[in-house]
Amino acid sequence: MIQIIDLYKRFERQQVLNGVNLTIPRGQVTAIIGRSGGGKSVLLKHLIGLMRPDSGQVLVDGIDLGRLRGKALDQVREKFGVLFQGGALFDSMTVLDNVAFPLREKTRLSEGEIAKRAMQRLEAVGLADMAHKYSAELSGGMRKRAALARALVHDPEIILFDEPTTGLDPILLHSIHRLILDAHKRFGFTAVVVSHEIPEIFDIAQTVAMLDNGIIVEHNSPEAIMASANPIIRQFITGTSNSETGPEQANRSGV
Ligand SMILES: Nc1ncnc2c1ncn2[C@@H]1O[C@H](COP(=O)(O)OP(=O)(O)OP(=O)(O)O)[C@@H](O)[C@H]1O
């Protein structure tokens, strides 16, 4: 379980997180939704200790990340798999080596075992026949799938997905969501998915948290979020706008 308690973060004059409180239940898929530029990625980076809060806490299984440094922080980070924006594959490596990377970094498995596990994950995402290509040769959708295989390869307890399907066509979007769902059923990890894909993300998330103006305005089941009377949520999920919404929302509704 991950508990976020009164988390505050500002960059110069911009208060991005303004007292975030959120409990991310173990073994479930939690979606974080909210306006572009609203701080979702910043929040995700706090969960793995890549950013430190100005105040507040992130507790991972009861351990306060803010108190950890060096090896102790690395140990907690080993529980995590991450799929950050862009996939961030190493173009100078083969697809197989990319997927094997976390195993080489974090385990003492033999090379044979590493290759076997990496290949299994590539098979699971339908990329076994691309294993020996360089990742620069992959299409955008293939890169996302390879990055997913890499995030899963060391059987992490917690996986953070930052917009895993952005820029993909609807068929690929559904195929990535299906892969996450299948992997989740198989491995039972705790997942946090930052997503703009509404309503599609509701098909794979058990709980949904909406971040707005630096706080979580509602955390509930997808059904309850869809039926929410909260005007902020209604505006967000229907894509409508009023004078208080941000520029992106306004553009989307043609205002
Ligand atoms: N390292 C940083 N230094 C300064 N400002 C930052 C830094 N990281 C993020 N920000 C700012 O914090 C705000 C929130 O950014 P963030 O990337 O978390 O938004 P987001 O909700 O993930 O957006 P999107 O949905 O578009 O990816 C933005 O205004 C961004 O410019």
PDB file of C-alpha atoms in Angstrom, residues 11-255:
ATOM      1  CA  PHE A  11       8.610  24.976  -8.366  1.00  0.00           C
ATOM      2  CA  GLU A  12       9.625  28.571  -7.842  1.00  0.00           C
ATOM      3  CA  ARG A  13       6.323  30.422  -7.767  1.00  0.00           C
ATOM      4  CA  GLN A  14       4.224  27.537  -9.026  1.00  0.00           C
ATOM      5  CA  GLN A  15       2.508  25.469  -6.339  1.00  0.00           C
ATOM      6  CA  VAL A  16       2.024  22.147  -8.150  1.00  0.00           C
ATOM      7  CA  LEU A  17       0.970  19.847  -5.304  1.00  0.00           C
ATOM      8  CA  ASN A  18      -1.055  21.585  -2.662  1.00  0.00           C
ATOM      9  CA  GLY A  19      -1.761  18.996   0.022  1.00  0.00           C
ATOM     10  CA  VAL A  20      -2.306  15.712  -1.797  1.00  0.00           C
ATOM     11  CA  ASN A  21      -3.846  12.938   0.290  1.00  0.00           C
ATOM     12  CA  LEU A  22      -4.330   9.570  -1.350  1.00  0.00           C
ATOM     13  CA  THR A  23      -4.165   5.925  -0.336  1.00  0.00           C
ATOM     14  CA  ILE A  24      -3.274   3.589  -3.178  1.00  0.00           C
ATOM     15  CA  PRO A  25      -4.562   0.139  -2.334  1.00  0.00           C
ATOM     16  CA  ARG A  26      -2.312  -2.881  -2.684  1.00  0.00           C
ATOM     17  CA  GLY A  27      -2.926  -5.183  -5.628  1.00  0.00           C
ATOM     18  CA  GLN A  28      -5.255  -2.828  -7.457  1.00  0.00           C
ATOM     19  CA  VAL A  29      -4.967  -0.625 -10.516  1.00  0.00           C
ATOM     20  CA  THR A  30      -5.413   3.026  -9.559  1.00  0.00           C
ATOM     21  CA  ALA A  31      -5.801   5.615 -12.309  1.00  0.00           C
ATOM     22  CA  ILE A  32      -4.775   9.214 -11.759  1.00  0.00           C
ATOM     23  CA  ILE A  33      -6.569  11.630 -14.030  1.00  0.00           C
ATOM     24  CA  GLY A  34      -6.517  15.396 -14.297  1.00  0.00           C
ATOM     25  CA  ARG A  35      -5.718  18.330 -16.505  1.00  0.00           C
ATOM     26  CA  SER A  36      -2.551  18.481 -18.578  1.00  0.00           C
ATOM     27  CA  GLY A  37       0.180  20.191 -16.574  1.00  0.00           C
ATOM     28  CA  GLY A  38      -1.749  19.577 -13.359  1.00  0.00           C
ATOM     29  CA  GLY A  39       1.036  17.689 -11.594  1.00  0.00           C
ATOM     30  CA  LYS A  40       0.284  14.017 -12.247  1.00  0.00           C
ATOM     31  CA  SER A  41       3.826  13.197 -13.363  1.00  0.00           C
ATOM     32  CA  VAL A  42       5.237  15.192 -10.468  1.00  0.00           C
ATOM     33  CA  LEU A  43       3.076  13.147  -8.106  1.00  0.00           C
ATOM     34  CA  LEU A  44       4.241   9.890  -9.702  1.00  0.00           C
ATOM     35  CA  LYS A  45       7.892  10.927  -9.298  1.00  0.00           C
ATOM     36  CA  HIS A  46       7.322  11.430  -5.575  1.00  0.00           C
ATOM     37  CA  LEU A  47       6.022   7.865  -5.281  1.00  0.00           C
ATOM     38  CA  ILE A  48       9.397   6.436  -6.226  1.00  0.00           C
ATOM     39  CA  GLY A  49      11.499   9.096  -4.519  1.00  0.00           C
ATOM     40  CA  LEU A  50      12.681  10.743  -7.751  1.00  0.00           C
ATOM     41  CA  MET A  51      11.351  13.999  -6.350  1.00  0.00           C
ATOM     42  CA  ARG A  52      11.301  15.021  -2.709  1.00  0.00           C
ATOM     43  CA  PRO A  53       8.311  16.791  -1.230  1.00  0.00           C
ATOM     44  CA  ASP A  54       8.568  20.280   0.265  1.00  0.00           C
ATOM     45  CA  SER A  55       6.443  18.839   3.034  1.00  0.00           C
ATOM     46  CA  GLY A  56       4.282  15.795   3.593  1.00  0.00           C
ATOM     47  CA  GLN A  57       5.009  12.113   3.276  1.00  0.00           C
ATOM     48  CA  VAL A  58       4.940   9.188   0.908  1.00  0.00           C
ATOM     49  CA  LEU A  59       4.745   5.898   2.779  1.00  0.00           C
ATOM     50  CA  VAL A  60       5.457   2.721   0.824  1.00  0.00           C
ATOM     51  CA  ASP A  61       4.371  -0.237   2.951  1.00  0.00           C
ATOM     52  CA  GLY A  62       4.683   2.084   5.939  1.00  0.00           C
ATOM     53  CA  ILE A  63       8.189   3.313   5.083  1.00  0.00           C
ATOM     54  CA  ASP A  64       8.580   7.081   4.680  1.00  0.00           C
ATOM     55  CA  LEU A  65      10.543   7.626   1.457  1.00  0.00           C
ATOM     56  CA  GLY A  66      11.520  11.130   2.535  1.00  0.00           C
ATOM     57  CA  ARG A  67      13.650   9.703   5.338  1.00  0.00           C
ATOM     58  CA  LEU A  68      15.609   7.373   3.090  1.00  0.00           C
ATOM     59  CA  ARG A  69      18.859   8.012   1.264  1.00  0.00           C
ATOM     60  CA  GLY A  70      21.286   5.936  -0.782  1.00  0.00           C
ATOM     61  CA  LYS A  71      21.034   2.184  -0.451  1.00  0.00           C
ATOM     62  CA  ALA A  72      17.915   2.237   1.715  1.00  0.00           C
ATOM     63  CA  LEU A  73      16.077   4.260  -0.948  1.00  0.00           C
ATOM     64  CA  ASP A  74      17.384   1.939  -3.687  1.00  0.00           C
ATOM     65  CA  GLN A  75      15.985  -1.020  -1.778  1.00  0.00           C
ATOM     66  CA  VAL A  76      12.493   0.438  -1.708  1.00  0.00           C
ATOM     67  CA  ARG A  77      12.833   1.417  -5.381  1.00  0.00           C
ATOM     68  CA  GLU A  78      13.472  -2.210  -6.239  1.00  0.00           C
ATOM     69  CA  LYS A  79       9.813  -2.878  -5.494  1.00  0.00           C
ATOM     70  CA  PHE A  80       8.901  -0.622  -8.427  1.00  0.00           C
ATOM     71  CA  GLY A  81       8.682  -1.020 -12.161  1.00  0.00           C
ATOM     72  CA  VAL A  82       8.229   2.165 -14.137  1.00  0.00           C
ATOM     73  CA  LEU A  83       6.950   3.005 -17.550  1.00  0.00           C
ATOM     74  CA  PHE A  84       7.513   6.707 -17.884  1.00  0.00           C
ATOM     75  CA  GLN A  85       6.469   8.952 -20.755  1.00  0.00           C
ATOM     76  CA  GLY A  86       8.171   8.213 -24.040  1.00  0.00           C
ATOM     77  CA  GLY A  87       9.095   4.658 -23.039  1.00  0.00           C
ATOM     78  CA  ALA A  88      12.731   5.736 -22.733  1.00  0.00           C
ATOM     79  CA  LEU A  89      14.233   2.685 -24.393  1.00  0.00           C
ATOM     80  CA  PHE A  90      17.940   2.670 -25.099  1.00  0.00           C
ATOM     81  CA  ASP A  91      18.165   2.942 -28.878  1.00  0.00           C
ATOM     82  CA  SER A  92      21.702   1.589 -28.967  1.00  0.00           C
ATOM     83  CA  MET A  93      20.573  -1.703 -27.423  1.00  0.00           C
ATOM     84  CA  THR A  94      18.550  -4.537 -28.868  1.00  0.00           C
ATOM     85  CA  VAL A  95      14.978  -4.946 -27.710  1.00  0.00           C
ATOM     86  CA  LEU A  96      16.011  -8.022 -25.713  1.00  0.00           C
ATOM     87  CA  ASP A  97      18.827  -6.136 -23.965  1.00  0.00           C
ATOM     88  CA  ASN A  98      16.454  -3.297 -23.142  1.00  0.00           C
ATOM     89  CA  VAL A  99      14.044  -5.701 -21.492  1.00  0.00           C
ATOM     90  CA  ALA A 100      16.883  -7.530 -19.752  1.00  0.00           C
ATOM     91  CA  PHE A 101      18.284  -4.270 -18.377  1.00  0.00           C
ATOM     92  CA  PRO A 102      16.440  -4.198 -14.998  1.00  0.00           C
ATOM     93  CA  LEU A 103      17.450  -7.816 -14.362  1.00  0.00           C
ATOM     94  CA  ARG A 104      21.110  -7.023 -15.029  1.00  0.00           C
ATOM     95  CA  GLU A 105      20.875  -3.953 -12.797  1.00  0.00           C
ATOM     96  CA  LYS A 106      18.835  -5.343  -9.934  1.00  0.00           C
ATOM     97  CA  THR A 107      19.470  -9.079  -9.739  1.00  0.00           C
ATOM     98  CA  ARG A 108      22.311 -11.556  -9.709  1.00  0.00           C
ATOM     99  CA  LEU A 109      20.648 -13.975 -12.094  1.00  0.00           C
ATOM    100  CA  SER A 110      22.777 -15.835 -14.625  1.00  0.00           C
ATOM    101  CA  GLU A 111      22.903 -14.498 -18.192  1.00  0.00           C
ATOM    102  CA  GLY A 112      20.968 -17.585 -19.357  1.00  0.00           C
ATOM    103  CA  GLU A 113      18.189 -16.959 -16.849  1.00  0.00           C
ATOM    104  CA  ILE A 114      18.103 -13.245 -17.705  1.00  0.00           C
ATOM    105  CA  ALA A 115      17.733 -13.946 -21.420  1.00  0.00           C
ATOM    106  CA  LYS A 116      15.026 -16.524 -20.713  1.00  0.00           C
ATOM    107  CA  ARG A 117      12.970 -14.176 -18.542  1.00  0.00           C
ATOM    108  CA  ALA A 118      13.354 -11.227 -20.898  1.00  0.00           C
ATOM    109  CA  MET A 119      12.242 -13.420 -23.801  1.00  0.00           C
ATOM    110  CA  GLN A 120       9.193 -14.623 -21.855  1.00  0.00           C
ATOM    111  CA  ARG A 121       8.111 -11.038 -21.258  1.00  0.00           C
ATOM    112  CA  LEU A 122       8.652 -10.159 -24.917  1.00  0.00           C
ATOM    113  CA  GLU A 123       6.482 -13.125 -25.875  1.00  0.00           C
ATOM    114  CA  ALA A 124       3.790 -11.899 -23.477  1.00  0.00           C
ATOM    115  CA  VAL A 125       3.652  -8.533 -25.288  1.00  0.00           C
ATOM    116  CA  GLY A 126       3.847 -10.109 -28.755  1.00  0.00           C
ATOM    117  CA  LEU A 127       7.351  -8.905 -29.588  1.00  0.00           C
ATOM    118  CA  ALA A 128       9.377 -12.123 -29.493  1.00  0.00           C
ATOM    119  CA  ASP A 129      10.262 -11.832 -33.175  1.00  0.00           C
ATOM    120  CA  MET A 130      11.668  -8.313 -32.625  1.00  0.00           C
ATOM    121  CA  ALA A 131      13.995  -9.396 -29.793  1.00  0.00           C
ATOM    122  CA  HIS A 132      17.199  -8.942 -31.766  1.00  0.00           C
ATOM    123  CA  LYS A 133      16.268  -5.706 -33.534  1.00  0.00           C
ATOM    124  CA  TYR A 134      17.522  -2.390 -32.219  1.00  0.00           C
ATOM    125  CA  SER A 135      14.815  -0.505 -30.396  1.00  0.00           C
ATOM    126  CA  ALA A 136      15.263   2.469 -32.775  1.00  0.00           C
ATOM    127  CA  GLU A 137      13.772   0.193 -35.436  1.00  0.00           C
ATOM    128  CA  LEU A 138      10.476  -0.247 -33.580  1.00  0.00           C
ATOM    129  CA  SER A 139       7.243   1.595 -34.242  1.00  0.00           C
ATOM    130  CA  GLY A 140       5.754   3.778 -31.490  1.00  0.00           C
ATOM    131  CA  GLY A 141       3.293   1.083 -30.443  1.00  0.00           C
ATOM    132  CA  MET A 142       6.033  -1.554 -30.366  1.00  0.00           C
ATOM    133  CA  ARG A 143       8.170   0.746 -28.195  1.00  0.00           C
ATOM    134  CA  LYS A 144       5.326   1.036 -25.702  1.00  0.00           C
ATOM    135  CA  ARG A 145       4.968  -2.741 -25.624  1.00  0.00           C
ATOM    136  CA  ALA A 146       8.724  -3.228 -25.209  1.00  0.00           C
ATOM    137  CA  ALA A 147       8.726  -0.670 -22.387  1.00  0.00           C
ATOM    138  CA  LEU A 148       5.853  -2.546 -20.770  1.00  0.00           C
ATOM    139  CA  ALA A 149       7.800  -5.813 -21.020  1.00  0.00           C
ATOM    140  CA  ARG A 150      10.772  -4.070 -19.389  1.00  0.00           C
ATOM    141  CA  ALA A 151       8.625  -2.648 -16.587  1.00  0.00           C
ATOM    142  CA  LEU A 152       7.294  -6.129 -15.837  1.00  0.00           C
ATOM    143  CA  VAL A 153      10.458  -8.172 -16.208  1.00  0.00           C
ATOM    144  CA  HIS A 154      11.639  -8.226 -12.602  1.00  0.00           C
ATOM    145  CA  ASP A 155       8.165  -8.996 -11.204  1.00  0.00           C
ATOM    146  CA  PRO A 156       7.818  -5.679  -9.389  1.00  0.00           C
ATOM    147  CA  GLU A 157       5.307  -5.289  -6.577  1.00  0.00           C
ATOM    148  CA  ILE A 158       4.328  -1.835  -7.784  1.00  0.00           C
ATOM    149  CA  ILE A 159       4.259  -0.479 -11.323  1.00  0.00           C
ATOM    150  CA  LEU A 160       3.949   3.188 -12.225  1.00  0.00           C
ATOM    151  CA  PHE A 161       2.658   3.932 -15.692  1.00  0.00           C
ATOM    152  CA  ASP A 162       2.879   7.510 -16.923  1.00  0.00           C
ATOM    153  CA  GLU A 163       0.538   7.810 -19.890  1.00  0.00           C
ATOM    154  CA  PRO A 164       1.322   4.387 -21.342  1.00  0.00           C
ATOM    155  CA  THR A 165      -0.956   4.826 -24.359  1.00  0.00           C
ATOM    156  CA  THR A 166      -0.584   8.485 -25.304  1.00  0.00           C
ATOM    157  CA  GLY A 167      -0.299   8.934 -29.060  1.00  0.00           C
ATOM    158  CA  LEU A 168      -1.457   5.435 -29.951  1.00  0.00           C
ATOM    159  CA  ASP A 169      -4.343   4.607 -32.254  1.00  0.00           C
ATOM    160  CA  PRO A 170      -7.492   3.130 -30.646  1.00  0.00           C
ATOM    161  CA  ILE A 171      -6.577  -0.453 -31.522  1.00  0.00           C
ATOM    162  CA  LEU A 172      -3.111  -0.166 -29.983  1.00  0.00           C
ATOM    163  CA  LEU A 173      -4.553   1.670 -26.987  1.00  0.00           C
ATOM    164  CA  HIS A 174      -6.878  -1.260 -26.311  1.00  0.00           C
ATOM    165  CA  SER A 175      -4.085  -3.756 -26.893  1.00  0.00           C
ATOM    166  CA  ILE A 176      -1.818  -1.998 -24.340  1.00  0.00           C
ATOM    167  CA  HIS A 177      -4.681  -1.784 -21.843  1.00  0.00           C
ATOM    168  CA  ARG A 178      -5.393  -5.486 -22.380  1.00  0.00           C
ATOM    169  CA  LEU A 179      -1.699  -6.285 -21.796  1.00  0.00           C
ATOM    170  CA  ILE A 180      -1.708  -4.303 -18.546  1.00  0.00           C
ATOM    171  CA  LEU A 181      -4.916  -6.013 -17.451  1.00  0.00           C
ATOM    172  CA  ASP A 182      -3.636  -9.503 -18.340  1.00  0.00           C
ATOM    173  CA  ALA A 183      -0.305  -8.854 -16.615  1.00  0.00           C
ATOM    174  CA  HIS A 184      -2.128  -7.503 -13.589  1.00  0.00           C
ATOM    175  CA  LYS A 185      -4.314 -10.618 -13.388  1.00  0.00           C
ATOM    176  CA  ARG A 186      -1.233 -12.825 -13.712  1.00  0.00           C
ATOM    177  CA  PHE A 187       1.162 -11.023 -11.401  1.00  0.00           C
ATOM    178  CA  GLY A 188      -1.183  -9.096  -9.073  1.00  0.00           C
ATOM    179  CA  PHE A 189       1.013  -6.003  -8.769  1.00  0.00           C
ATOM    180  CA  THR A 190      -0.151  -2.664  -7.445  1.00  0.00           C
ATOM    181  CA  ALA A 191      -0.433  -0.278 -10.371  1.00  0.00           C
ATOM    182  CA  VAL A 192      -0.706   3.479 -10.648  1.00  0.00           C
ATOM    183  CA  VAL A 193      -1.585   4.682 -14.134  1.00  0.00           C
ATOM    184  CA  VAL A 194      -1.554   8.337 -15.112  1.00  0.00           C
ATOM    185  CA  SER A 195      -3.873   8.606 -18.085  1.00  0.00           C
ATOM    186  CA  HIS A 196      -5.786  10.967 -20.319  1.00  0.00           C
ATOM    187  CA  GLU A 197      -7.710   8.116 -21.906  1.00  0.00           C
ATOM    188  CA  ILE A 198     -11.199   8.682 -20.658  1.00  0.00           C
ATOM    189  CA  PRO A 199     -13.333   6.600 -20.532  1.00  0.00           C
ATOM    190  CA  GLU A 200     -11.011   3.783 -21.730  1.00  0.00           C
ATOM    191  CA  ILE A 201      -8.850   3.877 -18.596  1.00  0.00           C
ATOM    192  CA  PHE A 202     -11.933   3.094 -16.513  1.00  0.00           C
ATOM    193  CA  ASP A 203     -11.959  -0.398 -18.040  1.00  0.00           C
ATOM    194  CA  ILE A 204      -8.670  -1.316 -16.396  1.00  0.00           C
ATOM    195  CA  ALA A 205      -8.721   0.700 -13.166  1.00  0.00           C
ATOM    196  CA  GLN A 206     -10.419  -0.412  -9.974  1.00  0.00           C
ATOM    197  CA  THR A 207     -10.095   3.045  -8.436  1.00  0.00           C
ATOM    198  CA  VAL A 208      -9.734   6.489  -9.993  1.00  0.00           C
ATOM    199  CA  ALA A 209      -8.291   9.599  -8.359  1.00  0.00           C
ATOM    200  CA  MET A 210      -8.783  13.021  -9.883  1.00  0.00           C
ATOM    201  CA  LEU A 211      -6.013  15.584  -9.284  1.00  0.00           C
ATOM    202  CA  ASP A 212      -7.105  19.186  -9.653  1.00  0.00           C
ATOM    203  CA  ASN A 213      -5.458  22.361  -8.441  1.00  0.00           C
ATOM    204  CA  GLY A 214      -2.889  20.371  -6.523  1.00  0.00           C
ATOM    205  CA  ILE A 215      -5.302  18.218  -4.525  1.00  0.00           C
ATOM    206  CA  ILE A 216      -7.188  14.966  -5.009  1.00  0.00           C
ATOM    207  CA  VAL A 217     -10.760  16.120  -5.473  1.00  0.00           C
ATOM    208  CA  GLU A 218     -12.254  12.615  -5.572  1.00  0.00           C
ATOM    209  CA  HIS A 219     -11.009   9.039  -5.251  1.00  0.00           C
ATOM    210  CA  ASN A 220     -13.579   6.449  -6.074  1.00  0.00           C
ATOM    211  CA  SER A 221     -14.583   3.522  -8.275  1.00  0.00           C
ATOM    212  CA  PRO A 222     -14.734   4.230 -12.039  1.00  0.00           C
ATOM    213  CA  GLU A 223     -18.528   3.904 -11.884  1.00  0.00           C
ATOM    214  CA  ALA A 224     -18.781   6.476  -9.087  1.00  0.00           C
ATOM    215  CA  ILE A 225     -16.425   8.847 -10.915  1.00  0.00           C
ATOM    216  CA  MET A 226     -18.508   8.528 -14.084  1.00  0.00           C
ATOM    217  CA  ALA A 227     -21.638   9.295 -12.059  1.00  0.00           C
ATOM    218  CA  SER A 228     -20.012  12.006  -9.919  1.00  0.00           C
ATOM    219  CA  ALA A 229     -21.961  15.218  -9.381  1.00  0.00           C
ATOM    220  CA  ASN A 230     -18.720  17.134  -8.714  1.00  0.00           C
ATOM    221  CA  PRO A 231     -18.657  19.830 -11.429  1.00  0.00           C
ATOM    222  CA  ILE A 232     -14.852  19.610 -11.784  1.00  0.00           C
ATOM    223  CA  ILE A 233     -15.125  15.913 -12.591  1.00  0.00           C
ATOM    224  CA  ARG A 234     -18.158  16.349 -14.826  1.00  0.00           C
ATOM    225  CA  GLN A 235     -16.379  19.009 -16.852  1.00  0.00           C
ATOM    226  CA  PHE A 236     -13.269  16.892 -17.121  1.00  0.00           C
ATOM    227  CA  ILE A 237     -14.892  13.662 -18.251  1.00  0.00           C
ATOM    228  CA  THR A 238     -17.372  15.239 -20.611  1.00  0.00           C
ATOM    229  CA  GLY A 239     -14.706  17.563 -22.071  1.00  0.00           C
ATOM    230  CA  THR A 240     -16.912  20.622 -21.640  1.00  0.00           C
ATOM    231  CA  SER A 241     -15.551  23.905 -20.445  1.00  0.00           C
ATOM    232  CA  ASN A 242     -16.467  27.063 -18.663  1.00  0.00           C
ATOM    233  CA  SER A 243     -14.526  30.220 -17.913  1.00  0.00           C
ATOM    234  CA  GLU A 244     -12.702  28.551 -15.024  1.00  0.00           C
ATOM    235  CA  THR A 245     -11.198  25.691 -16.993  1.00  0.00           C
ATOM    236  CA  GLY A 246      -7.668  25.768 -18.351  1.00  0.00           C
ATOM    237  CA  PRO A 247      -6.649  26.623 -21.899  1.00  0.00           C
ATOM    238  CA  GLU A 248      -6.388  23.037 -23.047  1.00  0.00           C
ATOM    239  CA  GLN A 249      -9.955  22.231 -21.991  1.00  0.00           C
ATOM    240  CA  ALA A 250     -11.179  25.437 -23.569  1.00  0.00           C
ATOM    241  CA  ASN A 251      -9.494  24.572 -26.870  1.00  0.00           C
ATOM    242  CA  ARG A 252     -10.902  21.086 -26.874  1.00  0.00           C
ATOM    243  CA  SER A 253     -14.456  22.339 -26.619  1.00  0.00           C
ATOM    244  CA  GLY A 254     -13.814  25.030 -29.189  1.00  0.00           C
ATOM    245  CA  VAL A 255     -14.341  27.928 -26.784  1.00  0.00           C
TER     246      VAL A 255
END
